[in-house]
Short mmCIF file of C-alpha atoms in Angstrom, two decimals:
data_model
loop_
_atom_site.label_atom_id
_atom_site.label_comp_id
_atom_site.label_asym_id
_atom_site.label_seq_id
_atom_site.Cartn_x
_atom_site.Cartn_y
_atom_site.Cartn_z
CA MET N 1 19.76 -11.09 57.87
CA PRO N 2 22.26 -10.41 55.02
CA GLN N 3 21.10 -13.59 53.26
CA VAL N 4 17.49 -12.45 53.54
CA VAL N 5 18.34 -9.05 52.06
CA ARG N 6 20.28 -10.47 49.12
CA SER N 7 17.57 -12.98 48.29
CA ARG N 8 15.11 -10.13 47.77
CA ASN N 9 17.23 -8.06 45.38
CA GLY N 10 15.40 -9.52 42.41
CA ALA N 11 12.11 -8.13 43.67
CA LEU N 12 13.30 -4.64 42.78
CA HIS N 13 13.09 -5.44 39.08
CA GLY N 14 10.31 -8.05 39.11
CA PRO N 15 6.55 -7.86 39.68
CA SER N 16 5.12 -5.60 42.34
CA PRO N 17 5.33 -7.07 45.86
CA VAL N 18 2.27 -8.97 47.03
CA PRO N 19 0.39 -6.76 49.52
CA PRO N 20 -0.30 -8.05 53.04
CA LEU N 21 -3.43 -10.10 53.50
CA PRO N 22 -6.50 -8.11 54.49
CA HIS N 23 -7.14 -7.97 58.22
CA ARG N 24 -10.18 -10.24 58.04
CA PHE N 25 -8.03 -13.16 56.83
CA ARG N 26 -5.45 -12.86 59.58
CA SER N 27 -5.31 -15.57 62.19
CA LEU N 28 -5.12 -14.94 65.91
CA ALA N 29 -1.36 -15.54 65.71
CA ASP N 30 -1.09 -12.86 62.98
CA ARG N 31 -2.89 -10.31 65.14
CA GLU N 32 -0.61 -11.13 68.04
CA ALA N 33 2.39 -10.76 65.72
CA VAL N 34 1.20 -7.32 64.66
CA GLU N 35 0.93 -6.29 68.29
CA VAL N 36 4.48 -7.54 68.92
CA LEU N 37 5.67 -5.62 65.85
CA HIS N 38 3.97 -2.44 67.01
CA ARG N 39 5.49 -2.64 70.51
CA ALA N 40 9.00 -3.11 69.10
CA ALA N 41 8.50 -0.36 66.49
CA ARG N 42 7.44 2.14 69.18
CA VAL N 43 10.72 1.52 70.99
CA LEU N 44 12.57 2.15 67.70
CA VAL N 45 10.75 5.46 67.25
CA ALA N 46 11.95 6.52 70.68
CA SER N 47 15.56 5.63 69.81
CA LEU N 48 15.65 6.92 66.24
CA PRO N 49 18.66 9.27 66.76
CA ALA N 50 20.84 6.34 67.87
CA LEU N 51 19.53 4.18 65.00
CA THR N 52 20.27 7.03 62.58
CA ASP N 53 23.84 7.32 63.90
CA ARG N 54 24.44 3.62 63.36
CA LEU N 55 23.01 3.63 59.85
CA VAL N 56 25.07 6.65 58.78
CA GLU N 57 28.22 4.95 60.12
CA ALA N 58 27.29 1.74 58.30
CA LEU N 59 26.76 3.67 55.04
CA TYR N 60 30.14 5.32 55.40
CA ALA N 61 31.84 1.99 56.01
CA GLN N 62 29.99 -0.18 53.48
CA GLU N 63 28.83 2.09 50.64
CA PRO N 64 31.70 4.04 49.00
CA ALA N 65 29.31 6.15 46.91
CA TYR N 66 27.96 7.79 50.10
CA ARG N 67 31.35 8.65 51.61
CA ALA N 68 31.85 11.85 49.63
CA ALA N 69 28.37 13.10 50.59
CA ILE N 70 28.92 12.25 54.25
CA ASP N 71 32.36 13.89 54.27
CA SER N 72 30.93 16.96 52.54
CA ASP N 73 27.90 17.47 54.79
CA ARG N 74 27.38 14.78 57.41
CA ALA N 75 24.55 16.71 59.07
CA GLU N 76 22.54 16.84 55.84
CA VAL N 77 22.91 13.09 55.25
CA TRP N 78 22.00 12.44 58.90
CA GLN N 79 18.81 14.49 58.58
CA GLU N 80 17.89 12.67 55.36
CA VAL N 81 18.39 9.25 56.98
CA HIS N 82 16.54 10.29 60.13
CA HIS N 83 13.63 11.67 58.12
CA SER N 84 13.34 8.46 56.13
CA LEU N 85 13.57 6.20 59.18
CA ARG N 86 10.98 8.24 61.10
CA HIS N 87 8.40 7.92 58.32
CA ASN N 88 9.19 4.31 57.47
CA VAL N 89 9.18 3.04 61.06
CA GLY N 90 6.04 5.09 61.65
CA SER N 91 4.47 3.27 58.68
CA LEU N 92 4.95 -0.03 60.49
CA ILE N 93 2.78 1.29 63.34
CA GLN N 94 0.26 3.43 61.46
CA PRO N 95 0.35 2.43 57.75
CA ARG N 96 -2.56 4.60 56.61
CA GLU N 97 -1.34 7.73 58.36
CA PHE N 98 2.32 7.45 57.28
CA ARG N 99 2.16 5.68 53.90
CA GLU N 100 1.89 8.75 51.66
CA SER N 101 4.43 10.81 53.61
CA ALA N 102 6.82 7.85 53.59
CA HIS N 103 6.44 7.60 49.80
CA ARG N 104 7.07 11.33 49.41
CA THR N 105 10.22 11.01 51.47
CA SER N 106 11.49 8.07 49.38
CA ARG N 107 10.72 9.92 46.13
CA TRP N 108 12.53 12.99 47.42
CA ILE N 109 15.61 10.93 48.30
CA GLY N 110 15.59 9.27 44.86
CA GLU N 111 15.44 12.68 43.16
CA ILE N 112 18.17 14.40 45.16
CA ARG N 113 20.53 11.42 44.87
CA ALA N 114 20.02 11.43 41.09
CA GLU N 115 20.84 15.16 41.02
CA GLN N 116 23.97 14.49 43.08
CA GLY N 117 25.06 11.71 40.75
CA VAL N 118 25.01 8.97 43.39
CA PRO N 119 24.58 5.66 41.51
CA LEU N 120 21.13 4.11 41.76
CA ASP N 121 22.60 0.81 42.96
CA ALA N 122 24.17 2.65 45.89
CA VAL N 123 20.88 4.35 46.79
CA LEU N 124 19.00 1.04 46.71
CA HIS N 125 21.77 -0.60 48.76
CA ALA N 126 21.37 2.15 51.36
CA PHE N 127 17.62 1.48 51.59
CA ARG N 128 18.20 -2.25 51.94
CA MET N 129 20.80 -1.61 54.63
CA GLY N 130 18.27 0.55 56.47
CA GLY N 131 15.61 -2.15 56.13
CA ALA N 132 17.98 -4.82 57.44
CA MET N 133 18.98 -2.65 60.40
CA VAL N 134 15.36 -1.85 61.29
CA TRP N 135 14.40 -5.53 61.09
CA GLN N 136 17.35 -6.57 63.24
CA ASP N 137 16.43 -3.95 65.85
CA LEU N 138 12.83 -5.18 65.84
CA VAL N 139 14.06 -8.73 66.48
CA ASP N 140 16.52 -7.61 69.17
CA GLU N 141 13.89 -5.53 70.98
CA THR N 142 11.38 -8.38 70.86
CA ALA N 143 13.96 -10.81 72.21
CA ARG N 144 14.84 -8.41 75.00
CA ARG N 145 11.20 -8.00 76.05
CA ASP N 146 10.08 -11.62 75.61
CA PRO N 147 12.17 -14.17 73.65
CA ASP N 148 9.09 -16.32 73.06
CA ASP N 149 7.54 -13.54 70.97
CA ILE N 150 10.27 -13.76 68.32
CA ARG N 151 8.44 -16.68 66.69
CA LEU N 152 5.42 -14.36 66.20
CA LEU N 153 7.49 -11.95 64.08
CA VAL N 154 7.71 -14.63 61.41
CA HIS N 155 4.05 -13.91 60.63
CA VAL N 156 4.85 -10.29 59.69
CA ALA N 157 8.31 -10.77 58.17
CA ALA N 158 6.91 -10.85 54.63
CA ASP N 159 4.97 -7.63 55.29
CA VAL N 160 8.11 -5.86 56.52
CA TRP N 161 10.23 -6.96 53.58
CA ASN N 162 7.48 -6.21 51.08
CA PHE N 163 7.45 -2.72 52.59
CA VAL N 164 11.23 -2.41 52.03
CA ASP N 165 10.90 -3.65 48.44
CA GLU N 166 8.01 -1.25 47.80
CA HIS N 167 10.10 1.73 48.86
CA CYS N 168 13.08 0.55 46.83
CA GLY N 169 10.72 0.59 43.84
CA VAL N 170 9.52 4.11 44.71
CA VAL N 171 13.11 5.32 45.03
CA ALA N 172 14.15 3.68 41.74
CA ASP N 173 11.22 5.18 39.86
CA ALA N 174 11.85 8.69 41.24
CA TYR N 175 15.57 8.36 40.52
CA ARG N 176 15.01 7.37 36.89
CA GLN N 177 12.47 10.14 36.32
CA ALA N 178 14.88 12.71 37.76
CA GLU N 179 17.68 11.24 35.66
CA ARG N 180 15.60 11.66 32.50
CA ARG N 181 14.80 15.27 33.40
CA LEU N 182 18.47 16.00 34.08
CA SER N 183 19.48 14.34 30.82
CA TRP N 184 16.97 16.44 28.88
CA ARG N 185 18.17 19.63 30.52
CA ARG N 186 21.80 18.73 29.89
CA GLU N 187 21.17 17.92 26.23
CA ASN N 188 19.10 21.08 25.80
CA ARG N 189 21.91 23.17 27.30
CA GLN N 190 24.39 21.45 24.98
CA ARG N 191 22.14 22.10 21.99
CA LEU N 192 21.82 25.79 22.87
CA MET N 193 25.55 26.09 23.49
CA VAL N 194 26.46 24.46 20.17
CA ALA N 195 23.95 26.71 18.40
CA ALA N 196 25.50 29.81 20.01
CA LEU N 197 29.02 28.70 19.05
CA LEU N 198 28.03 28.06 15.43
CA ASP N 199 26.09 31.33 15.25
CA GLY N 200 29.05 33.21 16.67
CA THR N 201 26.89 34.61 19.47
CA ALA N 202 28.53 32.75 22.38
CA ARG N 203 29.98 35.11 24.98
CA ILE N 204 33.71 34.96 25.60
CA ALA N 205 32.95 34.49 29.31
CA ASP N 206 31.00 31.32 28.48
CA LEU N 207 33.69 29.61 26.40
CA ALA N 208 35.35 27.84 29.32
CA GLU N 209 31.99 26.43 30.42
CA ALA N 210 31.23 25.41 26.83
CA ALA N 211 34.57 23.63 26.54
CA GLU N 212 33.91 21.66 29.72
CA MET N 213 30.29 20.89 28.82
CA LEU N 214 31.12 19.67 25.31
CA GLY N 215 34.44 18.02 26.12
CA LEU N 216 36.32 20.23 23.63
CA PRO N 217 39.52 22.28 24.16
CA GLU N 218 38.82 26.00 24.25
CA GLN N 219 41.91 26.82 22.18
CA GLY N 220 41.89 23.80 19.87
CA ARG N 221 41.79 23.78 16.06
CA TYR N 222 38.41 23.21 14.44
CA ALA N 223 36.61 23.06 11.13
CA VAL N 224 32.92 22.76 10.37
CA LEU N 225 31.26 20.30 8.01
CA ALA N 226 27.93 21.28 6.44
CA VAL N 227 25.61 18.69 4.88
CA ALA N 228 22.64 19.83 2.81
CA VAL N 229 19.26 18.82 4.23
CA GLY N 230 16.15 18.75 2.07
CA PRO N 231 12.59 17.65 2.85
CA ARG N 232 13.99 14.14 3.22
CA GLY N 233 17.57 15.22 3.67
CA PRO N 234 20.47 12.95 4.60
CA GLY N 235 21.05 11.61 8.05
CA VAL N 236 24.58 11.81 9.41
CA VAL N 237 26.29 9.16 11.51
CA ALA N 238 29.70 8.31 12.86
CA ALA N 239 31.25 5.21 11.35
CA GLY N 240 30.62 2.09 13.37
CA GLY N 241 27.20 3.29 14.62
CA GLY N 242 28.46 3.55 18.23
CA HIS N 243 26.39 5.22 20.91
CA GLY N 244 27.72 8.04 23.06
CA ALA N 245 26.48 9.70 26.28
CA GLY N 246 23.27 11.00 24.91
CA LEU N 247 24.64 12.97 21.94
CA ALA N 248 23.86 11.07 18.22
CA ALA N 249 25.06 12.70 15.08
CA ALA N 250 21.79 13.72 13.50
CA SER N 251 20.70 15.82 10.58
CA ASP N 252 17.53 17.48 11.80
CA ALA N 253 16.54 15.98 15.14
CA GLY N 254 18.81 17.67 17.68
CA VAL N 255 22.42 17.77 18.83
CA ALA N 256 24.23 14.54 19.51
CA ARG N 257 27.50 12.67 19.45
CA HIS N 258 28.25 9.29 17.86
CA GLY N 259 24.67 8.17 17.25
CA PRO N 260 22.68 6.73 14.39
CA GLY N 261 20.80 8.92 11.95
CA SER N 262 17.41 8.02 10.60
CA ALA N 263 17.38 4.61 8.97
CA ALA N 264 15.25 6.07 6.16
CA ARG N 265 17.94 8.57 5.17
CA PRO N 266 21.26 7.92 3.39
CA PRO N 267 24.03 8.48 5.96
CA VAL N 268 27.14 10.60 5.62
CA VAL N 269 29.75 8.48 7.38
CA LEU N 270 32.71 10.02 9.16
CA PRO N 271 35.82 7.78 9.22
CA ALA N 272 35.97 6.18 12.66
CA ALA N 273 39.77 6.44 12.91
CA HIS N 274 39.70 10.21 12.36
CA PRO N 275 39.24 12.64 15.29
CA GLY N 276 36.37 14.13 13.29
CA ALA N 277 34.35 11.01 14.07
CA ALA N 278 33.79 12.59 17.51
CA ALA N 279 31.98 15.50 15.85
CA LEU N 280 29.16 17.39 17.52
CA TRP N 281 26.21 17.87 15.18
CA HIS N 282 23.62 20.60 15.09
CA PRO N 283 20.58 20.85 12.79
CA GLY N 284 19.69 23.82 10.66
CA PRO N 285 16.77 24.48 8.31
CA ASP N 286 18.86 23.88 5.18
CA ALA N 287 21.93 22.05 6.46
CA ALA N 288 23.24 19.99 9.34
CA PHE N 289 26.53 21.23 10.80
CA ALA N 290 29.29 19.23 12.47
CA ILE N 291 32.02 20.71 14.64
CA LEU N 292 35.18 18.79 13.71
CA PRO N 293 38.04 18.83 16.27
CA LEU N 294 41.39 18.82 14.46
CA THR N 295 44.55 17.40 15.98
CA GLY N 296 46.59 16.27 12.98
CA PRO N 297 48.92 17.88 10.41
CA PRO N 298 47.87 20.64 7.97
CA GLY N 299 46.69 18.09 5.39
CA GLU N 300 44.24 16.56 7.86
CA LEU N 301 41.19 18.19 6.27
CA SER N 302 42.11 16.89 2.82
CA GLU N 303 42.37 13.37 4.21
CA LEU N 304 39.03 13.74 5.97
CA ALA N 305 37.31 15.05 2.84
CA ALA N 306 38.72 12.17 0.80
CA ALA N 307 37.62 9.58 3.39
CA LEU N 308 34.13 11.02 3.89
CA ASP N 309 31.52 8.57 2.64
CA VAL N 310 28.93 10.73 0.89
CA PRO N 311 26.01 8.96 -0.84
CA ALA N 312 25.18 9.85 -4.41
CA GLY N 313 23.26 13.09 -4.65
CA THR N 314 24.27 14.34 -1.18
CA ARG N 315 26.05 17.69 -0.98
CA ALA N 316 28.66 18.39 1.70
CA GLY N 317 31.08 21.24 2.34
CA ILE N 318 34.05 21.55 4.70
CA GLY N 319 35.28 25.00 5.66
CA SER N 320 38.81 26.11 6.47
CA ALA N 321 40.39 25.41 9.86
CA VAL N 322 40.03 28.02 12.60
CA GLU N 323 41.65 28.47 15.99
CA GLY N 324 39.54 28.20 19.15
CA LEU N 325 35.88 27.78 19.99
CA ALA N 326 35.38 31.53 19.65
CA ALA N 327 35.98 31.27 15.88
CA LEU N 328 33.38 28.56 15.22
CA GLY N 329 30.93 31.13 13.87
CA ASP N 330 33.46 31.97 11.14
CA ALA N 331 34.06 28.26 10.55
CA ARG N 332 30.33 27.69 10.01
CA ARG N 333 30.12 30.50 7.45
CA LEU N 334 33.12 29.05 5.62
CA ALA N 335 31.44 25.63 5.60
CA GLU N 336 28.26 27.18 4.18
CA THR N 337 30.33 28.79 1.44
CA ALA N 338 31.91 25.40 0.66
CA LEU N 339 28.44 23.84 0.56
CA ARG N 340 27.20 26.48 -1.89
CA ALA N 341 30.23 25.69 -4.05
CA CYS N 342 29.19 22.04 -4.18
CA PRO N 343 27.51 21.09 -7.48
CA ALA N 344 23.84 20.14 -7.46
CA SER N 345 24.78 16.60 -8.46
CA GLY N 346 26.36 16.11 -5.03
CA GLY N 347 29.81 15.44 -3.61
CA THR N 348 32.15 16.96 -1.04
CA VAL N 349 33.82 20.33 -1.44
CA LEU N 350 36.81 21.28 0.70
CA LEU N 351 36.87 25.08 0.70
CA ASP N 352 40.66 25.36 0.67
CA GLU N 353 40.77 23.38 -2.60
CA HIS N 354 37.91 25.28 -4.32
CA LEU N 355 38.60 28.93 -3.53
CA PRO N 356 37.74 30.26 -7.04
CA ASP N 357 34.35 28.53 -6.83
CA ALA N 358 33.94 29.99 -3.35
CA LEU N 359 34.53 33.46 -4.76
CA VAL N 360 31.81 32.87 -7.33
CA VAL N 361 29.13 31.72 -4.85
CA SER N 362 30.11 34.41 -2.33
CA SER N 363 28.98 37.12 -4.77
CA PRO N 364 26.32 35.58 -7.00
CA ALA N 365 25.22 38.90 -8.53
CA LEU N 366 28.71 39.79 -9.71
CA ALA N 367 29.38 36.21 -10.79
CA GLY N 368 26.19 36.22 -12.86
CA ALA N 369 27.18 39.50 -14.50
CA LEU N 370 30.60 38.06 -15.36
CA ALA N 371 29.02 34.92 -16.85
CA ASP N 372 26.68 37.00 -19.02
CA ARG N 373 29.54 39.20 -20.20
CA VAL N 374 31.89 36.34 -21.06
CA LEU N 375 29.54 33.58 -22.18
CA GLY N 376 26.55 35.64 -23.31
CA PRO N 377 27.49 35.51 -27.04
CA LEU N 378 27.19 31.71 -26.93
CA ASP N 379 23.50 32.00 -26.08
CA ARG N 380 22.81 33.04 -29.71
CA LEU N 381 23.86 29.58 -30.84
CA ASP N 382 21.73 26.48 -31.12
CA PRO N 383 21.61 24.97 -27.57
CA ALA N 384 23.28 21.73 -28.69
CA ASP N 385 26.08 23.66 -30.42
CA ARG N 386 26.50 25.94 -27.40
CA ASP N 387 26.71 22.96 -25.04
CA VAL N 388 29.44 21.33 -27.12
CA ILE N 389 31.60 24.47 -26.93
CA VAL N 390 31.03 24.84 -23.16
CA GLU N 391 31.84 21.14 -22.61
CA THR N 392 35.04 21.49 -24.65
CA LEU N 393 36.11 24.61 -22.76
CA THR N 394 35.53 22.87 -19.43
CA ALA N 395 37.46 19.76 -20.47
CA TRP N 396 40.36 21.87 -21.79
CA LEU N 397 40.62 23.86 -18.55
CA ASP N 398 40.36 20.68 -16.45
CA ALA N 399 43.20 19.21 -18.55
CA ASP N 400 45.41 22.23 -17.72
CA GLY N 401 45.20 23.55 -21.27
CA SER N 402 46.16 20.28 -23.01
CA ALA N 403 44.14 19.73 -26.18
CA GLN N 404 45.44 16.15 -26.34
CA ARG N 405 44.11 15.19 -22.91
CA ALA N 406 40.89 17.14 -23.46
CA GLY N 407 40.31 15.23 -26.71
CA ALA N 408 40.83 11.94 -24.90
CA ARG N 409 38.18 12.92 -22.38
CA LEU N 410 35.75 13.99 -25.10
CA TYR N 411 36.56 11.08 -27.44
CA CYS N 412 37.59 13.38 -30.27
CA HIS N 413 40.81 14.46 -32.03
CA ARG N 414 42.93 17.22 -30.54
CA ASN N 415 42.41 19.30 -33.67
CA THR N 416 38.65 19.15 -33.07
CA VAL N 417 39.27 20.58 -29.61
CA LEU N 418 41.43 23.36 -31.03
CA ASN N 419 38.83 24.20 -33.68
CA ARG N 420 36.10 24.52 -31.05
CA LEU N 421 38.33 26.72 -28.87
CA ARG N 422 39.09 29.01 -31.84
CA ARG N 423 35.39 29.28 -32.55
CA PHE N 424 34.77 30.29 -28.95
CA GLU N 425 37.42 33.02 -29.23
CA GLN N 426 35.86 34.31 -32.46
CA LEU N 427 32.35 34.45 -30.91
CA THR N 428 33.36 36.09 -27.62
CA GLY N 429 36.42 38.12 -28.52
CA ARG N 430 38.37 36.37 -25.76
CA CYS N 431 41.87 34.97 -26.13
CA LEU N 432 42.42 31.80 -24.13
CA THR N 433 46.21 32.24 -24.17
CA ARG N 434 45.83 35.58 -22.42
CA PRO N 435 45.96 34.87 -18.64
CA ARG N 436 43.33 37.44 -17.70
CA ASP N 437 40.86 36.16 -20.27
CA ALA N 438 41.50 32.54 -19.20
CA VAL N 439 40.73 33.46 -15.57
CA GLU N 440 37.51 35.24 -16.56
CA VAL N 441 36.40 32.31 -18.70
CA SER N 442 37.11 29.88 -15.87
CA LEU N 443 35.10 31.97 -13.36
CA ALA N 444 32.26 32.44 -15.84
CA LEU N 445 32.01 28.70 -16.41
CA ALA N 446 31.97 28.16 -12.63
CA ALA N 447 29.15 30.69 -12.29
CA ARG N 448 27.08 28.90 -14.96
CA ARG N 449 27.74 25.55 -13.32
CA LEU N 450 27.09 26.61 -9.70
CA LEU N 451 24.51 29.36 -10.09
CA GLY N 452 22.70 28.24 -13.23
CA THR N 453 23.08 31.72 -14.71
#
């Protein structure tokens, strides 16, 4: 019998079993075989409790995946096995009357085993074990009654094993459907939980559950990465394109871990060697957000920002580090501030390294008023002349107040830089050597650059 069972394993994944021949094509020997089968099956129906006991013991001994369920609630497993055997053996006697109920029972078993996390291979093995035990009992009962009738069972052997294969297919289909439903529910719960964490609306009482569900420490250090998403905004993937357990890093399609973004969108690639590569992503209307678990030294975010592969024209912002899942709402707002501080031309802004710009975008009305007050006199100039002065001011500030280095950047003499700076001071009444005026000029230039004021 074991050889017969193993030889039919392939039927579970191949074409549908060939149904038994219609009654009108059966020979006299076939009809006699059916009668022998029915007599033996009726005896099995009468001894189903004993058969159930033996099958449960066999499952416990031969299928490790069932041991925990049997140890936990042996009576429940016994009832399940008994229910299945009663309908399946009954189908051998009265196929039309029992077929649908037998299918319902097999579907029910496939669904509950999927919900319990019992591997599909183990469930199918259990069904094949049950089929082998029923067949062996049919043979033994026939031999006990009349050994000569055993040869007649050969005529119905294919029917019996086709029946077993059919129910293995029913179980497998129900199991996979239930698995898909469970996966969808799990991913939907994860998506809602990540959304609540990033919104700052997650309840303190739910944080332990969120940590377990998402595989994140409740009291760990985190930062949030925000990537701007337009009508055809960037996709976001983890380096290496690996696939995780149902969660892909995506820009606007859901919450996922370690998965590919849309092939039609330029990807933002997280360095695979960095813990941030295990980020959880969540879509928003204007940006995709990634929760970055941090485990390294204080300079970890700077290293991550430097290693982030951002395509030309893509804007990304990384907020400051926070402590614990409860602070992820603050981390998201910091990331949004960093993203607003990112120039329209694209790039990555680490908030901790661009705090003056963050101040500007955090209060656009005040920043605009400052820009008008400081730089307004330049608007009376010819646009080309005004742009030259603004460009020179920016280069001089970026060069830490060195006219020599600013001239090298602008391809002009240092005296030309100094002349332009003096002209700016004359037009605006500002003194660039006065610290307060230098700060105001720097913030005003940032406001013009970031806000377009």
